[in-house]
PDB file of C-alpha atoms in Angstrom:
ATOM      1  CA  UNK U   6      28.331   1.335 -14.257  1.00 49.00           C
ATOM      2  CA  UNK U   7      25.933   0.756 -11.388  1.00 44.00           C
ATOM      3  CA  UNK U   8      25.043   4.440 -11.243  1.00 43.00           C
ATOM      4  CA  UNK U   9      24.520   4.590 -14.759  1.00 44.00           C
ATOM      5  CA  UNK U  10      22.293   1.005 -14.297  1.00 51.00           C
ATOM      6  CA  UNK U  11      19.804   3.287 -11.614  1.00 49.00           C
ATOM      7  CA  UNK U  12      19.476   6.204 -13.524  1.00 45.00           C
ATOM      8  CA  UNK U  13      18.483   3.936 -16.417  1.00 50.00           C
ATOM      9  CA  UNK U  14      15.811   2.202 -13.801  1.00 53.00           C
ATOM     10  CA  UNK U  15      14.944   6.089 -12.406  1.00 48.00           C
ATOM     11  CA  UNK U  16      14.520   7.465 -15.974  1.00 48.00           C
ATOM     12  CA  UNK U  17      12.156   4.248 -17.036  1.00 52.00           C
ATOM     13  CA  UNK U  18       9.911   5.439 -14.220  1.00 48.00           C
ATOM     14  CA  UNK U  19       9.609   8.937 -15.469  1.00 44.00           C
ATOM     15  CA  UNK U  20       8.652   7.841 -19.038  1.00 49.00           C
ATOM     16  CA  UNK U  21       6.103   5.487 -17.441  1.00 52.00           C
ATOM     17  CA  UNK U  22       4.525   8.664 -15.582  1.00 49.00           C
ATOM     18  CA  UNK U  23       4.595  10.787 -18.372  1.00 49.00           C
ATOM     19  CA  UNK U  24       3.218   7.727 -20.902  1.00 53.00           C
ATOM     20  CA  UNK U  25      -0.164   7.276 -18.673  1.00 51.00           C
ATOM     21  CA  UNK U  26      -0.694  11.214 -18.487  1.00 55.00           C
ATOM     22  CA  UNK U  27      -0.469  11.502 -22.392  1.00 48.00           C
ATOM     23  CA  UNK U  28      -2.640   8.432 -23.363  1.00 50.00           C
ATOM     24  CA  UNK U  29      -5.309  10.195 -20.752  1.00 48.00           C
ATOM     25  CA  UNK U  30      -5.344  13.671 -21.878  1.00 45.00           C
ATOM     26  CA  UNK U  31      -4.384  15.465 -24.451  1.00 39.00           C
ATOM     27  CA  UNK U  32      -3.297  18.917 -22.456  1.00 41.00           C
ATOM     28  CA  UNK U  33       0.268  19.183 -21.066  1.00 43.00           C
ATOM     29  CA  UNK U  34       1.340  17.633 -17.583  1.00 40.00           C
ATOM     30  CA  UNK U  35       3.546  18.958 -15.265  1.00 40.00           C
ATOM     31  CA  UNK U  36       5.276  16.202 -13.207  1.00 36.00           C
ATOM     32  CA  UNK U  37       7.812  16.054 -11.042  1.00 39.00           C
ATOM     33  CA  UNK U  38       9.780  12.991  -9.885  1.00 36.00           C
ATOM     34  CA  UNK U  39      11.379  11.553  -6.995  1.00 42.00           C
ATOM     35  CA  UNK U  40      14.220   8.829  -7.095  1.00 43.00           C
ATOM     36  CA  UNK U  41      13.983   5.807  -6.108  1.00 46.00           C
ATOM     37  CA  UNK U  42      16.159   4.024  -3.051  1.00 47.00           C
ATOM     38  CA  UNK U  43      19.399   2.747  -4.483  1.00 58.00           C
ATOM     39  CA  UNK U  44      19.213  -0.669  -6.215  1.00 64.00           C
ATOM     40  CA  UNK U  45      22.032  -3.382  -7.384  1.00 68.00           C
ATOM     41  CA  UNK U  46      21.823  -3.895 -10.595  1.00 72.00           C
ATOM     42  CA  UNK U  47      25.261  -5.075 -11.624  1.00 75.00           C
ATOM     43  CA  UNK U  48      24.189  -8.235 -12.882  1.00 80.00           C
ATOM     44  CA  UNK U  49      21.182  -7.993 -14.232  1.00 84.00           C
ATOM     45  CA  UNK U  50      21.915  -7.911 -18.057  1.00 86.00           C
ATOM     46  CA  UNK U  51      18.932  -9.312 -20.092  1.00 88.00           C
ATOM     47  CA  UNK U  52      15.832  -7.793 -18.951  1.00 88.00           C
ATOM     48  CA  UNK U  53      11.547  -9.011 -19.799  1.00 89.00           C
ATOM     49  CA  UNK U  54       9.095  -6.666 -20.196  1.00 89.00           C
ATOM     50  CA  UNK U  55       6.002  -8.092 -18.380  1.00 88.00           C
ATOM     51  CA  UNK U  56       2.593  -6.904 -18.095  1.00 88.00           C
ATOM     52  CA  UNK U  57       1.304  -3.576 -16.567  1.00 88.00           C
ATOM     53  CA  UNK U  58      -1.968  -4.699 -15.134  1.00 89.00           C
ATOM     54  CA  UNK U  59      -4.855  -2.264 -14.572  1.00 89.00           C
ATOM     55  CA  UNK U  60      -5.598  -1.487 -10.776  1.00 89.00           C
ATOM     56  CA  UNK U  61      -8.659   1.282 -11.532  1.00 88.00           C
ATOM     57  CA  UNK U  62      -9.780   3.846 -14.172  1.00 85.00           C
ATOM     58  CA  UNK U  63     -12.183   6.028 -13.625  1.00 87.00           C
ATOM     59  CA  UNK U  64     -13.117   8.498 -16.129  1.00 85.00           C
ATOM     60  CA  UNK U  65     -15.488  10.982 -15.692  1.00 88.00           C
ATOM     61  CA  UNK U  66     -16.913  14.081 -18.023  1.00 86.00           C
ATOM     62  CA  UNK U  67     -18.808  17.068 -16.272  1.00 88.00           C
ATOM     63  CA  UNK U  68     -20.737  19.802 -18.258  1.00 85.00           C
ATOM     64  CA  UNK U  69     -22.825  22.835 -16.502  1.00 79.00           C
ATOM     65  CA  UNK U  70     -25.398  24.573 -18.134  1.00 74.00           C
ATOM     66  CA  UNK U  71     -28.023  27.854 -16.739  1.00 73.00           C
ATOM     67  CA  UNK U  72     -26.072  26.004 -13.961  1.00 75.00           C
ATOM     68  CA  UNK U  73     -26.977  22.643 -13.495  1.00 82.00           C
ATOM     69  CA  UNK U  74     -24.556  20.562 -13.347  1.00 85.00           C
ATOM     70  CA  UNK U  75     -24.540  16.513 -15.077  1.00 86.00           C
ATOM     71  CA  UNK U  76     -21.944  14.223 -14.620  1.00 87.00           C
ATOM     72  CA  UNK U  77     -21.215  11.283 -17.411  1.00 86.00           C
ATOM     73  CA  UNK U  78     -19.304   8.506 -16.779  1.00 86.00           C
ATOM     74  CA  UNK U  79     -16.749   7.166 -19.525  1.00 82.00           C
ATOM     75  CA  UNK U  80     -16.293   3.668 -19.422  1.00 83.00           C
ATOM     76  CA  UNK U  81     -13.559   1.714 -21.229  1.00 81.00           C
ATOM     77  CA  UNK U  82     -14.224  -2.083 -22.637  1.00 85.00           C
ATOM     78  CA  UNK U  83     -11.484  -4.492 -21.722  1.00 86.00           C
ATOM     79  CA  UNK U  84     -10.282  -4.334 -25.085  1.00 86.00           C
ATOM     80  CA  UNK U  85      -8.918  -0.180 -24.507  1.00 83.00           C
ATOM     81  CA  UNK U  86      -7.494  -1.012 -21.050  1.00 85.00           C
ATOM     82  CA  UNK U  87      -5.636  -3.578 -22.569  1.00 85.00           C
ATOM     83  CA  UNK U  88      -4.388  -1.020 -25.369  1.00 85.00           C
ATOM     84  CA  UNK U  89      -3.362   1.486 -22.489  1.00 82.00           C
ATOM     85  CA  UNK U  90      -1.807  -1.081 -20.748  1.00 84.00           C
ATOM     86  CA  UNK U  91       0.340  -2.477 -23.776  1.00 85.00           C
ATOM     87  CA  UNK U  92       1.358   1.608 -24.627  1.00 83.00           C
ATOM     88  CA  UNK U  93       3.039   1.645 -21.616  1.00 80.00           C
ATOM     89  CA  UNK U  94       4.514  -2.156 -22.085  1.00 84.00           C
ATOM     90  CA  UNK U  95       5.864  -0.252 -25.611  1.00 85.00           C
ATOM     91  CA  UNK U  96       7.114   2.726 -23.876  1.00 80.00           C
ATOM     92  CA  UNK U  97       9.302   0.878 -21.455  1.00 79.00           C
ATOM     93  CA  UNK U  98      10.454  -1.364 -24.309  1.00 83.00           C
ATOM     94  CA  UNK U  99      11.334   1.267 -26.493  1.00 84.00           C
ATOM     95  CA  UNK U 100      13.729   3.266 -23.642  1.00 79.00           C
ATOM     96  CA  UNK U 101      15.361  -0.485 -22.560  1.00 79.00           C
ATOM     97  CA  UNK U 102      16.449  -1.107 -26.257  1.00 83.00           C
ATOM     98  CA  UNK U 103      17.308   2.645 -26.339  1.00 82.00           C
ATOM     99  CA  UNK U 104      20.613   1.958 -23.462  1.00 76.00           C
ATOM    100  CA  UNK U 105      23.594  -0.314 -23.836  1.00 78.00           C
ATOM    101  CA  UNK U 106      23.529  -1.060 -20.249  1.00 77.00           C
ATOM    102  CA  UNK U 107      20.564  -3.220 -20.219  1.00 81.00           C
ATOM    103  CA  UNK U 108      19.328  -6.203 -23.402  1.00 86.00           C
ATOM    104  CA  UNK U 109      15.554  -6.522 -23.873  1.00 87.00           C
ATOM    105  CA  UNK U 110      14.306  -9.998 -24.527  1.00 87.00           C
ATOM    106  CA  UNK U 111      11.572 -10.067 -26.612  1.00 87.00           C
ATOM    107  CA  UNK U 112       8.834 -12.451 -25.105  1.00 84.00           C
ATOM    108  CA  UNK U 113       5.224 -12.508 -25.300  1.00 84.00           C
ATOM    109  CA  UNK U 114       5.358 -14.989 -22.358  1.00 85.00           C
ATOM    110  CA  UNK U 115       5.641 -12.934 -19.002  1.00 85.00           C
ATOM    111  CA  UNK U 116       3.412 -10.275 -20.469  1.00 83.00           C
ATOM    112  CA  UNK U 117       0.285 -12.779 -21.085  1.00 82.00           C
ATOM    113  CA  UNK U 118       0.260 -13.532 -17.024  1.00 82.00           C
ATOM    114  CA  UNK U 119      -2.860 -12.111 -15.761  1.00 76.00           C
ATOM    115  CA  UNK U 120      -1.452  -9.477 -13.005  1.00 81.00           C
ATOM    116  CA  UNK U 121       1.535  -9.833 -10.584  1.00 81.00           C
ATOM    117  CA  UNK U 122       0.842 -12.854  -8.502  1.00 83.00           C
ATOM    118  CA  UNK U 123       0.790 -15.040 -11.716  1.00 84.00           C
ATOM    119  CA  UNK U 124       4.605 -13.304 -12.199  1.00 83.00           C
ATOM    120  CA  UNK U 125       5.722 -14.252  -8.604  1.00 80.00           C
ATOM    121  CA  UNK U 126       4.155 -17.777  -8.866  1.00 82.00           C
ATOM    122  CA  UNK U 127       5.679 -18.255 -12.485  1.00 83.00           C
ATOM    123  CA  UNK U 128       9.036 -16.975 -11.383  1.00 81.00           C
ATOM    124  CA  UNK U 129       9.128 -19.403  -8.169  1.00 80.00           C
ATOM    125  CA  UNK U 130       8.680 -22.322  -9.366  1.00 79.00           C
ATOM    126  CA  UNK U 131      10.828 -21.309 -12.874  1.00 81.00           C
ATOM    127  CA  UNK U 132       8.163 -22.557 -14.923  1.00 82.00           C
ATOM    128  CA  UNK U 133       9.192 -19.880 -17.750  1.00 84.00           C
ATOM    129  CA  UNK U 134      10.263 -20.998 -21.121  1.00 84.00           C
ATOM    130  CA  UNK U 135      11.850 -17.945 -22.392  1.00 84.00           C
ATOM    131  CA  UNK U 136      15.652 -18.200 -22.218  1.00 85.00           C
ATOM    132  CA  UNK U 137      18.924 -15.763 -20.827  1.00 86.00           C
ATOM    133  CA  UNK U 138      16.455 -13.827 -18.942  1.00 88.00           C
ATOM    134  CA  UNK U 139      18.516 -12.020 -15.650  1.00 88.00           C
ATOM    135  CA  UNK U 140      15.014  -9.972 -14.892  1.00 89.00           C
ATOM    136  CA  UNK U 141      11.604  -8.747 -15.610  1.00 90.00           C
ATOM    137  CA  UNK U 142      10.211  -5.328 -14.785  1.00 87.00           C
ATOM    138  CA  UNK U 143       6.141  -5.127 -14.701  1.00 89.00           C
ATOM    139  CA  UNK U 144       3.581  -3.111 -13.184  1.00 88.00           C
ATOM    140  CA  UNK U 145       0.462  -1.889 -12.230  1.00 89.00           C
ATOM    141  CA  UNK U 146      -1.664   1.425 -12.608  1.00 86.00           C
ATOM    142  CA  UNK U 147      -4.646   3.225 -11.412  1.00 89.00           C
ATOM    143  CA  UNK U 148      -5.730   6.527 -13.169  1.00 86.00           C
ATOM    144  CA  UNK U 149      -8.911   9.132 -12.273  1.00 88.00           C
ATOM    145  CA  UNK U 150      -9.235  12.253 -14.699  1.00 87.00           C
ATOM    146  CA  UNK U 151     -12.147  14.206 -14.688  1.00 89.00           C
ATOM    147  CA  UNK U 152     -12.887  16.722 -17.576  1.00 87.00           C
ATOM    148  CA  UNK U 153     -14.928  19.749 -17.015  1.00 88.00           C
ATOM    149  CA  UNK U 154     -17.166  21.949 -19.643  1.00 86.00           C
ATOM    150  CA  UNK U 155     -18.611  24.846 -17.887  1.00 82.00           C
ATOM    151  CA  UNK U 156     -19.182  28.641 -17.638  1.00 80.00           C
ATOM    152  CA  UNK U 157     -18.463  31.170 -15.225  1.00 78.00           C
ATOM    153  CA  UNK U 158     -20.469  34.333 -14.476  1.00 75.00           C
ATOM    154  CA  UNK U 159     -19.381  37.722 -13.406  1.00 76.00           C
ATOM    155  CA  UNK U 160     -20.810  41.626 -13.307  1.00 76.00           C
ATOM    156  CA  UNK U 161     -17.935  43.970 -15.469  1.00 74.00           C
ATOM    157  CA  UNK U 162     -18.633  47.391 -15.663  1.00 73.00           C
ATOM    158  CA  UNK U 163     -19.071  48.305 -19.614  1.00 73.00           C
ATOM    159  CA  UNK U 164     -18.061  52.366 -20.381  1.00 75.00           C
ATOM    160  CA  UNK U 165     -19.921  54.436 -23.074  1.00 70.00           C
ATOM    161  CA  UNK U 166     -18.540  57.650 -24.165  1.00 69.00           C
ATOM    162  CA  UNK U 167     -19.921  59.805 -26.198  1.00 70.00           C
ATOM    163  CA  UNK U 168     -18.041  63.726 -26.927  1.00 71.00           C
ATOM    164  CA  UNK U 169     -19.611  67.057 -27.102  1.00 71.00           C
ATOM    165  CA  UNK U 170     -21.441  67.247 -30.513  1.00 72.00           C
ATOM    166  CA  UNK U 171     -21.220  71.244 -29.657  1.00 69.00           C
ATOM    167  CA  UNK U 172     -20.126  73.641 -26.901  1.00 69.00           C
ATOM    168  CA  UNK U 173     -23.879  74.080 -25.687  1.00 70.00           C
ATOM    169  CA  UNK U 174     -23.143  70.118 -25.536  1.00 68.00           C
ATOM    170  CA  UNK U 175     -21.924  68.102 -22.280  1.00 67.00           C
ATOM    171  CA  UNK U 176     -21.402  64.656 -24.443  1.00 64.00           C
ATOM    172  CA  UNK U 177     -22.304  61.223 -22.433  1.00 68.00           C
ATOM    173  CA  UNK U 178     -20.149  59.823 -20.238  1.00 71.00           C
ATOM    174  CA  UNK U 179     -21.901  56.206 -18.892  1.00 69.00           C
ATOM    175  CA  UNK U 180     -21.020  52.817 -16.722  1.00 74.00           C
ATOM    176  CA  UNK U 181     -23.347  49.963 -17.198  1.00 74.00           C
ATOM    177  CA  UNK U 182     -22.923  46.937 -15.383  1.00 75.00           C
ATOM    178  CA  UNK U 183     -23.271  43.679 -17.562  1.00 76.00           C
ATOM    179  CA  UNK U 184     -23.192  39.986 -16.749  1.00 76.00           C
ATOM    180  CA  UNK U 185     -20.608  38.100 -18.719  1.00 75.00           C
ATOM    181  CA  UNK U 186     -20.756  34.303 -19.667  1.00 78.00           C
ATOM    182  CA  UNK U 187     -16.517  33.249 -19.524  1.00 81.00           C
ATOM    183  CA  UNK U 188     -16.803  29.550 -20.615  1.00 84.00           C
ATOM    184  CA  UNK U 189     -13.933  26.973 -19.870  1.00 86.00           C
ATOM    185  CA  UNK U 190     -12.477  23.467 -20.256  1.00 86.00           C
ATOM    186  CA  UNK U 191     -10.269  21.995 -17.646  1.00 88.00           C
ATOM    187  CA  UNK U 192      -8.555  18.458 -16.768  1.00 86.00           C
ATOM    188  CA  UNK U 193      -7.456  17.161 -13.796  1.00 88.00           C
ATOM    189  CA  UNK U 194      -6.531  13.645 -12.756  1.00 87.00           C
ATOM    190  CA  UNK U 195      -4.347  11.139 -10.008  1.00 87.00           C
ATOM    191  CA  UNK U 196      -2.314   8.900 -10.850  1.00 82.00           C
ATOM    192  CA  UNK U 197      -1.202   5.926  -8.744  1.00 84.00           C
ATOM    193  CA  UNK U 198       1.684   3.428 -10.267  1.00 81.00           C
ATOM    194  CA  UNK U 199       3.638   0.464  -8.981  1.00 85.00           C
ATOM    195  CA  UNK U 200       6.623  -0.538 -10.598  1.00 83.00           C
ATOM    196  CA  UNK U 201       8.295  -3.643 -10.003  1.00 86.00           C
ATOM    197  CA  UNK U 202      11.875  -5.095 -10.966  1.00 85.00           C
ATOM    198  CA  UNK U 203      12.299  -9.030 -10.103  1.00 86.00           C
ATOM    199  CA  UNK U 204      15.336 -10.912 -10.388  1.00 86.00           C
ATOM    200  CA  UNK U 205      14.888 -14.714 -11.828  1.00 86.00           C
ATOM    201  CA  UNK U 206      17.995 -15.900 -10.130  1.00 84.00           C
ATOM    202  CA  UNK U 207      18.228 -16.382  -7.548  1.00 83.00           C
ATOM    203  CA  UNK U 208      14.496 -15.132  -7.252  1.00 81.00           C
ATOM    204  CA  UNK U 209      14.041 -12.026  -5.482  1.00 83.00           C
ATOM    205  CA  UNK U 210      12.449  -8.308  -6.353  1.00 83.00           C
ATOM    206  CA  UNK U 211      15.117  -6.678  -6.587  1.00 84.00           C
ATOM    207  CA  UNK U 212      13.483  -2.770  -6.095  1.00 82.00           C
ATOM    208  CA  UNK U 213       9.700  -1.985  -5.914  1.00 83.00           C
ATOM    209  CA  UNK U 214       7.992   1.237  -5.532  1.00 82.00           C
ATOM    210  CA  UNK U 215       4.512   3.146  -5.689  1.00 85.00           C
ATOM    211  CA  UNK U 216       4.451   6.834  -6.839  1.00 81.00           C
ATOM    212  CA  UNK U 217       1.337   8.785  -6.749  1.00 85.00           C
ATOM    213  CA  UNK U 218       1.145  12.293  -9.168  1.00 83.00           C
ATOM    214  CA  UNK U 219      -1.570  14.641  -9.942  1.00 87.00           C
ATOM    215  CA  UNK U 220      -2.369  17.196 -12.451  1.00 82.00           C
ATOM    216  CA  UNK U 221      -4.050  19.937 -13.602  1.00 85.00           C
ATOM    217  CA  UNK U 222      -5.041  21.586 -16.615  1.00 83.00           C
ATOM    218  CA  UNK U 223      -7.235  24.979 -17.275  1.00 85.00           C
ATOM    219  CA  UNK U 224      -7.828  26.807 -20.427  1.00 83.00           C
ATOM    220  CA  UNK U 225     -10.620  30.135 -20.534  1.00 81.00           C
ATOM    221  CA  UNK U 226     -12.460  30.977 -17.590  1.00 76.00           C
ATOM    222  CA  UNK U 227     -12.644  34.641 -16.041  1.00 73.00           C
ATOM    223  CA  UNK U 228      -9.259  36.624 -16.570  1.00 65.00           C
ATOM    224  CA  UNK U 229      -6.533  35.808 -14.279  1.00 52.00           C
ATOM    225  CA  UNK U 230      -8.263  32.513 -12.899  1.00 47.00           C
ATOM    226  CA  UNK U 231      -6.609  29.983 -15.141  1.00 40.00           C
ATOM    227  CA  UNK U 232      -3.879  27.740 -14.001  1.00 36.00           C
TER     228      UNK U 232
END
């Protein structure tokens, strides 16, 4: 049972990974994970899903044309961090009610706290209402991705043959160098995440860790040069 209760808590980490990459972008990520130090979880039961506050994100758009290149800022209102941040509350809800080894409570009341300190402070002095609660497992995230729209030059060789029209006839047999325009899109982005599991009682955090991933995405370009 507690193996099966950390491969739960190691799996929950990948899907949070894996959740922030596909809200970002809409390419394909390749990620790979590491697992986290053992943890005790034999009596946590009934688990909270808090808040996963937003550290940073930084999105940026690049385009390069007769080659200059501009670089365009995407900002994000409150109102869509607060969406990303509640698709990866969903995510993490979704796997927990998913396994019989752990019970999601359903409370709005540890996921309204403004960012972790509010948890801690909530948690130590047990000023939270919501009942049968062993645990509660929140976050925080900070994501860069920068999109790129550009061309690439290069000189290819263009052949023109032409046969012998007679025997008197040597045909035309020509190379002509030409510059080629190979346009391209690519992605590429860091992502930093903390994930936190706290224990109500007796209060402690029970496991903790930061992961940090990147990724890369390239489609078009000069032959062989995508990746």
């Amino acid at each position: 049972m507690k193996f099966l209760n950390n491969y739960i808590f190691n799996h929950l980490l990948l899907i949070i990974l894996i959740t922030v990459f596909l809200i970002s972008s809409c390419a394909k990520a390749t990620l790979t994970v590491r697992s986290p130090a053992e943890i005790n979880t034999r009596k946590i039961k009934n688990i909270a899903v808090g808040g996963f506050e937003i550290g940073r994100i930084m999105l940026k758009f690049k385009t390069e044309r007769n080659g200059v290149w501009q670089t365009h800022p995407v900002l994000l209102n409150d109102e869509q961090q607060k969406s990303i941040s509640r698709s990866v509350r969903a995510r993490v809800i979704n796997l927990l009610t998913a396994t019989p080894y752990f019970k999601v409570i359903f409370s709005d009341e540890f996921e309204k706290l403004g960012n972790d300190s509010a948890l801690q402070q909530l948690v130590s002095v047990r000023g939270y209402k919501t009942k049968n609660v062993d645990a509660v497992i929140n976050g925080k995230l900070w994501l860069e991705i920068e999109r790129t729209d550009g061309v690439e030059l290069s000189k290819e060789g263009l052949e023109y043959f032409r046969p012998p029209r007679s025997r008197n006839s040597l045909g035309l047999n020509l190379t002509v160098d030409q510059v080629v325009w190979w346009p391209y899109k690519s992605t590429r982005g860091t992502l930093g995440l903390e994930i936190k599991l706290t224990r109500l009682l007796p209060t402690e955090v029970v496991a903790t860790t930061f992961e940090t991933r990147t990724y890369s995405q390239r489609i078009g370009g000069r032959s062989g040069e995508s990746f």
